[in-house]
PDB file of C-alpha atoms in Angstrom:
ATOM      1  CA  UNK A   1     -10.418  44.285  18.088  1.00  0.00           C
ATOM      2  CA  UNK A   2     -11.366  45.733  14.874  1.00  0.00           C
ATOM      3  CA  UNK A   3      -8.642  45.692  12.116  1.00  0.00           C
ATOM      4  CA  UNK A   4      -8.871  48.404   9.200  1.00  0.00           C
ATOM      5  CA  UNK A   5      -6.909  48.810   6.131  1.00  0.00           C
ATOM      6  CA  UNK A   6      -5.665  52.215   7.422  1.00  0.00           C
ATOM      7  CA  UNK A   7      -3.557  50.268   9.899  1.00  0.00           C
ATOM      8  CA  UNK A   8      -1.542  48.832   7.228  1.00  0.00           C
ATOM      9  CA  UNK A   9      -1.124  51.302   4.906  1.00  0.00           C
ATOM     10  CA  UNK A  10      -0.116  53.823   7.313  1.00  0.00           C
ATOM     11  CA  UNK A  11       3.227  52.182   7.851  1.00  0.00           C
ATOM     12  CA  UNK A  12       4.630  50.955   4.552  1.00  0.00           C
ATOM     13  CA  UNK A  13       8.069  52.143   5.394  1.00  0.00           C
ATOM     14  CA  UNK A  14       8.277  49.103   7.793  1.00  0.00           C
ATOM     15  CA  UNK A  15       8.621  46.454   5.473  1.00  0.00           C
ATOM     16  CA  UNK A  16      11.496  48.203   3.064  1.00  0.00           C
ATOM     17  CA  UNK A  17      13.393  48.319   6.674  1.00  0.00           C
ATOM     18  CA  UNK A  18      13.958  44.949   6.655  1.00  0.00           C
ATOM     19  CA  UNK A  19      17.260  43.229   5.001  1.00  0.00           C
ATOM     20  CA  UNK A  20      16.447  39.687   3.395  1.00  0.00           C
ATOM     21  CA  UNK A  21      19.158  37.477   2.801  1.00  0.00           C
ATOM     22  CA  UNK A  22      19.426  36.667  -0.759  1.00  0.00           C
ATOM     23  CA  UNK A  23      19.692  32.777   0.234  1.00  0.00           C
ATOM     24  CA  UNK A  24      16.040  33.366   1.072  1.00  0.00           C
ATOM     25  CA  UNK A  25      15.379  34.353  -2.455  1.00  0.00           C
ATOM     26  CA  UNK A  26      17.298  31.608  -4.731  1.00  0.00           C
ATOM     27  CA  UNK A  27      15.554  29.096  -6.287  1.00  0.00           C
ATOM     28  CA  UNK A  28      17.564  26.327  -4.913  1.00  0.00           C
ATOM     29  CA  UNK A  29      17.026  25.479  -1.475  1.00  0.00           C
ATOM     30  CA  UNK A  30      20.053  25.160   1.133  1.00  0.00           C
ATOM     31  CA  UNK A  31      20.076  21.929   2.787  1.00  0.00           C
ATOM     32  CA  UNK A  32      21.876  20.509   5.348  1.00  0.00           C
ATOM     33  CA  UNK A  33      24.498  17.745   4.784  1.00  0.00           C
ATOM     34  CA  UNK A  34      23.717  14.254   6.543  1.00  0.00           C
ATOM     35  CA  UNK A  35      27.478  13.415   6.233  1.00  0.00           C
ATOM     36  CA  UNK A  36      26.410  10.349   5.087  1.00  0.00           C
ATOM     37  CA  UNK A  37      29.039   7.550   4.277  1.00  0.00           C
ATOM     38  CA  UNK A  38      29.309   6.552   0.293  1.00  0.00           C
ATOM     39  CA  UNK A  39      28.148   3.176  -0.082  1.00  0.00           C
ATOM     40  CA  UNK A  40      30.447   0.353   0.513  1.00  0.00           C
ATOM     41  CA  UNK A  41      29.215  -1.520  -2.975  1.00  0.00           C
ATOM     42  CA  UNK A  42      29.577   0.389  -6.168  1.00  0.00           C
ATOM     43  CA  UNK A  43      26.640   0.122  -8.752  1.00  0.00           C
ATOM     44  CA  UNK A  44      28.389  -2.627 -11.095  1.00  0.00           C
ATOM     45  CA  UNK A  45      28.603  -4.797  -7.750  1.00  0.00           C
ATOM     46  CA  UNK A  46      24.858  -4.577  -7.171  1.00  0.00           C
ATOM     47  CA  UNK A  47      24.140  -5.353 -10.586  1.00  0.00           C
ATOM     48  CA  UNK A  48      26.085  -8.431 -10.608  1.00  0.00           C
ATOM     49  CA  UNK A  49      23.941  -9.690  -8.183  1.00  0.00           C
ATOM     50  CA  UNK A  50      21.961 -13.043  -8.803  1.00  0.00           C
ATOM     51  CA  UNK A  51      18.461 -13.643  -7.449  1.00  0.00           C
ATOM     52  CA  UNK A  52      18.225 -17.448  -6.977  1.00  0.00           C
ATOM     53  CA  UNK A  53      14.631 -17.869  -6.707  1.00  0.00           C
ATOM     54  CA  UNK A  54      14.300 -16.822 -10.332  1.00  0.00           C
ATOM     55  CA  UNK A  55      15.044 -20.703 -11.466  1.00  0.00           C
ATOM     56  CA  UNK A  56      12.325 -22.750 -13.080  1.00  0.00           C
ATOM     57  CA  UNK A  57      11.670 -24.593 -10.096  1.00  0.00           C
ATOM     58  CA  UNK A  58      10.858 -21.681  -8.113  1.00  0.00           C
ATOM     59  CA  UNK A  59       8.594 -20.251 -10.879  1.00  0.00           C
ATOM     60  CA  UNK A  60       6.697 -23.706 -11.105  1.00  0.00           C
ATOM     61  CA  UNK A  61       6.236 -23.887  -7.423  1.00  0.00           C
ATOM     62  CA  UNK A  62       4.781 -20.328  -7.281  1.00  0.00           C
ATOM     63  CA  UNK A  63       2.295 -21.154 -10.344  1.00  0.00           C
ATOM     64  CA  UNK A  64       1.281 -24.188  -8.427  1.00  0.00           C
ATOM     65  CA  UNK A  65       0.630 -22.787  -4.867  1.00  0.00           C
ATOM     66  CA  UNK A  66      -1.411 -19.797  -7.107  1.00  0.00           C
ATOM     67  CA  UNK A  67      -3.461 -22.507  -8.379  1.00  0.00           C
ATOM     68  CA  UNK A  68      -4.325 -23.989  -4.838  1.00  0.00           C
ATOM     69  CA  UNK A  69      -5.298 -20.655  -3.740  1.00  0.00           C
ATOM     70  CA  UNK A  70      -7.126 -20.070  -6.897  1.00  0.00           C
ATOM     71  CA  UNK A  71      -9.383 -23.645  -6.119  1.00  0.00           C
ATOM     72  CA  UNK A  72      -9.600 -22.535  -2.548  1.00  0.00           C
ATOM     73  CA  UNK A  73     -11.249 -19.440  -3.484  1.00  0.00           C
ATOM     74  CA  UNK A  74     -13.855 -20.905  -6.365  1.00  0.00           C
ATOM     75  CA  UNK A  75     -14.855 -23.485  -3.742  1.00  0.00           C
ATOM     76  CA  UNK A  76     -18.667 -23.356  -3.286  1.00  0.00           C
ATOM     77  CA  UNK A  77     -18.347 -25.600  -0.156  1.00  0.00           C
ATOM     78  CA  UNK A  78     -16.569 -23.357   1.817  1.00  0.00           C
ATOM     79  CA  UNK A  79     -18.132 -21.279   4.475  1.00  0.00           C
ATOM     80  CA  UNK A  80     -18.244 -17.645   3.727  1.00  0.00           C
ATOM     81  CA  UNK A  81     -16.442 -16.620   6.764  1.00  0.00           C
ATOM     82  CA  UNK A  82     -13.719 -18.751   5.361  1.00  0.00           C
ATOM     83  CA  UNK A  83     -13.469 -17.299   1.635  1.00  0.00           C
ATOM     84  CA  UNK A  84     -13.672 -13.792   3.466  1.00  0.00           C
ATOM     85  CA  UNK A  85     -10.693 -14.736   6.028  1.00  0.00           C
ATOM     86  CA  UNK A  86      -8.785 -16.004   2.891  1.00  0.00           C
ATOM     87  CA  UNK A  87      -9.296 -12.811   1.114  1.00  0.00           C
ATOM     88  CA  UNK A  88      -8.373 -10.655   4.386  1.00  0.00           C
ATOM     89  CA  UNK A  89      -4.858 -12.405   4.452  1.00  0.00           C
ATOM     90  CA  UNK A  90      -4.293 -12.399   0.832  1.00  0.00           C
ATOM     91  CA  UNK A  91      -4.698  -8.117   1.030  1.00  0.00           C
ATOM     92  CA  UNK A  92      -2.580  -8.186   4.325  1.00  0.00           C
ATOM     93  CA  UNK A  93       0.069 -10.331   2.525  1.00  0.00           C
ATOM     94  CA  UNK A  94      -0.268  -8.090  -0.746  1.00  0.00           C
ATOM     95  CA  UNK A  95      -0.719 -10.849  -2.691  1.00  0.00           C
ATOM     96  CA  UNK A  96      -4.678 -10.031  -3.551  1.00  0.00           C
ATOM     97  CA  UNK A  97      -3.422  -8.641  -7.026  1.00  0.00           C
ATOM     98  CA  UNK A  98      -2.866 -12.135  -8.282  1.00  0.00           C
ATOM     99  CA  UNK A  99      -6.612 -13.426  -7.315  1.00  0.00           C
ATOM    100  CA  UNK A 100      -8.556 -10.108  -8.303  1.00  0.00           C
ATOM    101  CA  UNK A 101     -11.121 -11.770 -10.468  1.00  0.00           C
ATOM    102  CA  UNK A 102     -11.993 -14.433  -7.863  1.00  0.00           C
ATOM    103  CA  UNK A 103     -12.040 -11.982  -5.176  1.00  0.00           C
ATOM    104  CA  UNK A 104     -14.420  -9.694  -6.840  1.00  0.00           C
ATOM    105  CA  UNK A 105     -16.764 -12.679  -7.970  1.00  0.00           C
ATOM    106  CA  UNK A 106     -16.854 -13.810  -4.104  1.00  0.00           C
ATOM    107  CA  UNK A 107     -17.296 -10.302  -2.793  1.00  0.00           C
ATOM    108  CA  UNK A 108     -20.330  -9.883  -5.688  1.00  0.00           C
ATOM    109  CA  UNK A 109     -21.970 -13.127  -4.320  1.00  0.00           C
ATOM    110  CA  UNK A 110     -21.599 -11.841  -0.586  1.00  0.00           C
ATOM    111  CA  UNK A 111     -23.368  -8.410  -1.539  1.00  0.00           C
ATOM    112  CA  UNK A 112     -26.132  -9.911  -3.624  1.00  0.00           C
ATOM    113  CA  UNK A 113     -27.246 -12.189  -0.801  1.00  0.00           C
ATOM    114  CA  UNK A 114     -28.654 -10.966   2.309  1.00  0.00           C
ATOM    115  CA  UNK A 115     -27.781 -12.989   4.628  1.00  0.00           C
ATOM    116  CA  UNK A 116     -28.835 -13.162   8.470  1.00  0.00           C
ATOM    117  CA  UNK A 117     -25.546 -13.977   9.916  1.00  0.00           C
ATOM    118  CA  UNK A 118     -25.433 -12.910  13.907  1.00  0.00           C
ATOM    119  CA  UNK A 119     -21.758 -13.193  13.883  1.00  0.00           C
ATOM    120  CA  UNK A 120     -20.475  -9.892  14.521  1.00  0.00           C
ATOM    121  CA  UNK A 121     -16.785 -10.599  13.254  1.00  0.00           C
ATOM    122  CA  UNK A 122     -17.813 -11.606  10.266  1.00  0.00           C
ATOM    123  CA  UNK A 123     -19.981  -9.019   9.548  1.00  0.00           C
ATOM    124  CA  UNK A 124     -17.170  -6.780  10.359  1.00  0.00           C
ATOM    125  CA  UNK A 125     -14.727  -8.317   8.238  1.00  0.00           C
ATOM    126  CA  UNK A 126     -17.536  -8.291   5.132  1.00  0.00           C
ATOM    127  CA  UNK A 127     -18.094  -4.235   5.678  1.00  0.00           C
ATOM    128  CA  UNK A 128     -14.218  -3.909   5.935  1.00  0.00           C
ATOM    129  CA  UNK A 129     -13.362  -6.043   2.523  1.00  0.00           C
ATOM    130  CA  UNK A 130     -16.209  -4.370   0.718  1.00  0.00           C
ATOM    131  CA  UNK A 131     -15.279  -0.720   1.161  1.00  0.00           C
TER     132      UNK A 131
END
Protein backbone atom coordinates (compact mmCIF):
# COMPACT_ATOMS: atom_id res chain seq x y z
CA UNK A 1 0.00 0.00 0.00
CA UNK A 2 1.39 3.36 -1.01
CA UNK A 3 0.74 6.24 1.36
CA UNK A 4 0.65 9.64 -0.17
CA UNK A 5 0.56 13.06 1.39
CA UNK A 6 -2.77 13.78 -0.25
CA UNK A 7 -4.43 11.18 1.97
CA UNK A 8 -3.60 13.24 5.03
CA UNK A 9 -4.26 16.64 3.48
CA UNK A 10 -7.71 15.77 2.16
CA UNK A 11 -9.22 15.34 5.64
CA UNK A 12 -8.05 18.28 7.76
CA UNK A 13 -11.31 18.53 9.74
CA UNK A 14 -10.82 15.16 11.41
CA UNK A 15 -8.40 16.51 13.99
CA UNK A 16 -10.53 19.52 14.90
CA UNK A 17 -13.54 17.31 15.70
CA UNK A 18 -11.80 15.55 18.60
CA UNK A 19 -12.02 17.13 22.00
CA UNK A 20 -8.84 17.07 24.07
CA UNK A 21 -9.30 17.26 27.80
CA UNK A 22 -7.43 19.99 29.66
CA UNK A 23 -5.90 17.49 32.09
CA UNK A 24 -3.88 15.99 29.23
CA UNK A 25 -2.52 19.40 28.27
CA UNK A 26 -1.57 20.64 31.74
CA UNK A 27 2.06 20.53 32.85
CA UNK A 28 1.50 18.63 36.09
CA UNK A 29 0.39 15.05 35.50
CA UNK A 30 -2.44 13.65 37.55
CA UNK A 31 -1.20 10.73 39.58
CA UNK A 32 -3.12 8.04 41.30
CA UNK A 33 -2.91 8.03 45.06
CA UNK A 34 -1.16 5.04 46.62
CA UNK A 35 -3.06 5.57 49.87
CA UNK A 36 0.13 5.12 51.85
CA UNK A 37 -0.04 5.51 55.58
CA UNK A 38 2.19 8.21 57.09
CA UNK A 39 5.34 7.00 58.79
CA UNK A 40 5.06 6.25 62.48
CA UNK A 41 8.49 7.79 63.03
CA UNK A 42 8.89 11.50 62.66
CA UNK A 43 12.00 13.29 61.41
CA UNK A 44 13.31 14.09 64.91
CA UNK A 45 13.09 10.44 65.97
CA UNK A 46 15.08 9.30 62.94
CA UNK A 47 17.73 11.95 63.54
CA UNK A 48 18.07 10.90 67.19
CA UNK A 49 19.03 7.30 66.34
CA UNK A 50 22.63 6.48 67.15
CA UNK A 51 25.00 4.37 65.09
CA UNK A 52 26.56 1.92 67.53
CA UNK A 53 29.31 0.96 65.06
CA UNK A 54 30.94 4.37 64.91
CA UNK A 55 32.87 3.82 68.15
CA UNK A 56 36.65 3.82 68.14
CA UNK A 57 36.98 0.06 68.59
CA UNK A 58 34.95 -0.65 65.44
CA UNK A 59 36.93 1.88 63.42
CA UNK A 60 40.18 0.31 64.63
CA UNK A 61 38.92 -3.17 63.79
CA UNK A 62 37.84 -2.02 60.31
CA UNK A 63 41.26 -0.51 59.63
CA UNK A 64 43.01 -3.69 60.81
CA UNK A 65 40.88 -5.81 58.49
CA UNK A 66 41.58 -3.47 55.59
CA UNK A 67 45.31 -3.79 56.23
CA UNK A 68 45.03 -7.60 56.32
CA UNK A 69 43.29 -7.61 52.95
CA UNK A 70 45.90 -5.24 51.50
CA UNK A 71 48.64 -7.58 52.72
CA UNK A 72 46.81 -10.53 51.17
CA UNK A 73 46.52 -8.70 47.85
CA UNK A 74 50.16 -7.65 47.83
CA UNK A 75 51.44 -11.17 48.64
CA UNK A 76 53.55 -12.28 45.68
CA UNK A 77 53.57 -15.92 46.80
CA UNK A 78 49.82 -16.24 46.31
CA UNK A 79 48.60 -17.98 43.18
CA UNK A 80 47.03 -15.82 40.50
CA UNK A 81 43.75 -17.70 40.74
CA UNK A 82 43.52 -16.96 44.47
CA UNK A 83 44.19 -13.28 43.83
CA UNK A 84 41.50 -13.20 41.16
CA UNK A 85 39.01 -14.86 43.50
CA UNK A 86 39.77 -12.34 46.25
CA UNK A 87 39.25 -9.47 43.80
CA UNK A 88 36.00 -11.04 42.60
CA UNK A 89 34.76 -11.43 46.18
CA UNK A 90 35.67 -7.84 47.02
CA UNK A 91 33.78 -6.58 43.99
CA UNK A 92 30.73 -8.67 44.78
CA UNK A 93 30.72 -7.41 48.38
CA UNK A 94 31.03 -3.81 47.18
CA UNK A 95 34.34 -3.27 48.99
CA UNK A 96 36.68 -3.02 46.02
CA UNK A 97 36.80 0.77 46.18
CA UNK A 98 38.93 0.48 49.33
CA UNK A 99 41.60 -1.45 47.41
CA UNK A 100 41.60 0.18 43.97
CA UNK A 101 45.39 0.63 43.78
CA UNK A 102 46.16 -2.97 44.75
CA UNK A 103 43.51 -4.37 42.41
CA UNK A 104 44.68 -2.30 39.46
CA UNK A 105 48.31 -3.36 39.99
CA UNK A 106 47.30 -7.04 40.12
CA UNK A 107 45.16 -6.76 37.00
CA UNK A 108 47.91 -4.88 35.16
CA UNK A 109 50.39 -7.61 36.07
CA UNK A 110 47.95 -10.25 34.83
CA UNK A 111 47.45 -8.55 31.51
CA UNK A 112 51.21 -8.09 31.07
CA UNK A 113 51.97 -11.75 31.66
CA UNK A 114 51.19 -14.10 28.83
CA UNK A 115 50.46 -17.13 30.95
CA UNK A 116 49.32 -20.31 29.31
CA UNK A 117 46.83 -21.58 31.82
CA UNK A 118 44.56 -24.41 30.84
CA UNK A 119 42.17 -23.64 33.68
CA UNK A 120 38.97 -22.40 32.05
CA UNK A 121 37.55 -20.98 35.29
CA UNK A 122 40.65 -18.85 35.89
CA UNK A 123 40.62 -17.52 32.35
CA UNK A 124 36.90 -16.69 32.50
CA UNK A 125 37.36 -14.95 35.84
CA UNK A 126 40.29 -12.98 34.43
CA UNK A 127 38.23 -11.85 31.43
CA UNK A 128 35.34 -10.81 33.66
CA UNK A 129 37.56 -8.80 35.97
CA UNK A 130 39.45 -7.11 33.14
CA UNK A 131 36.34 -5.82 31.36
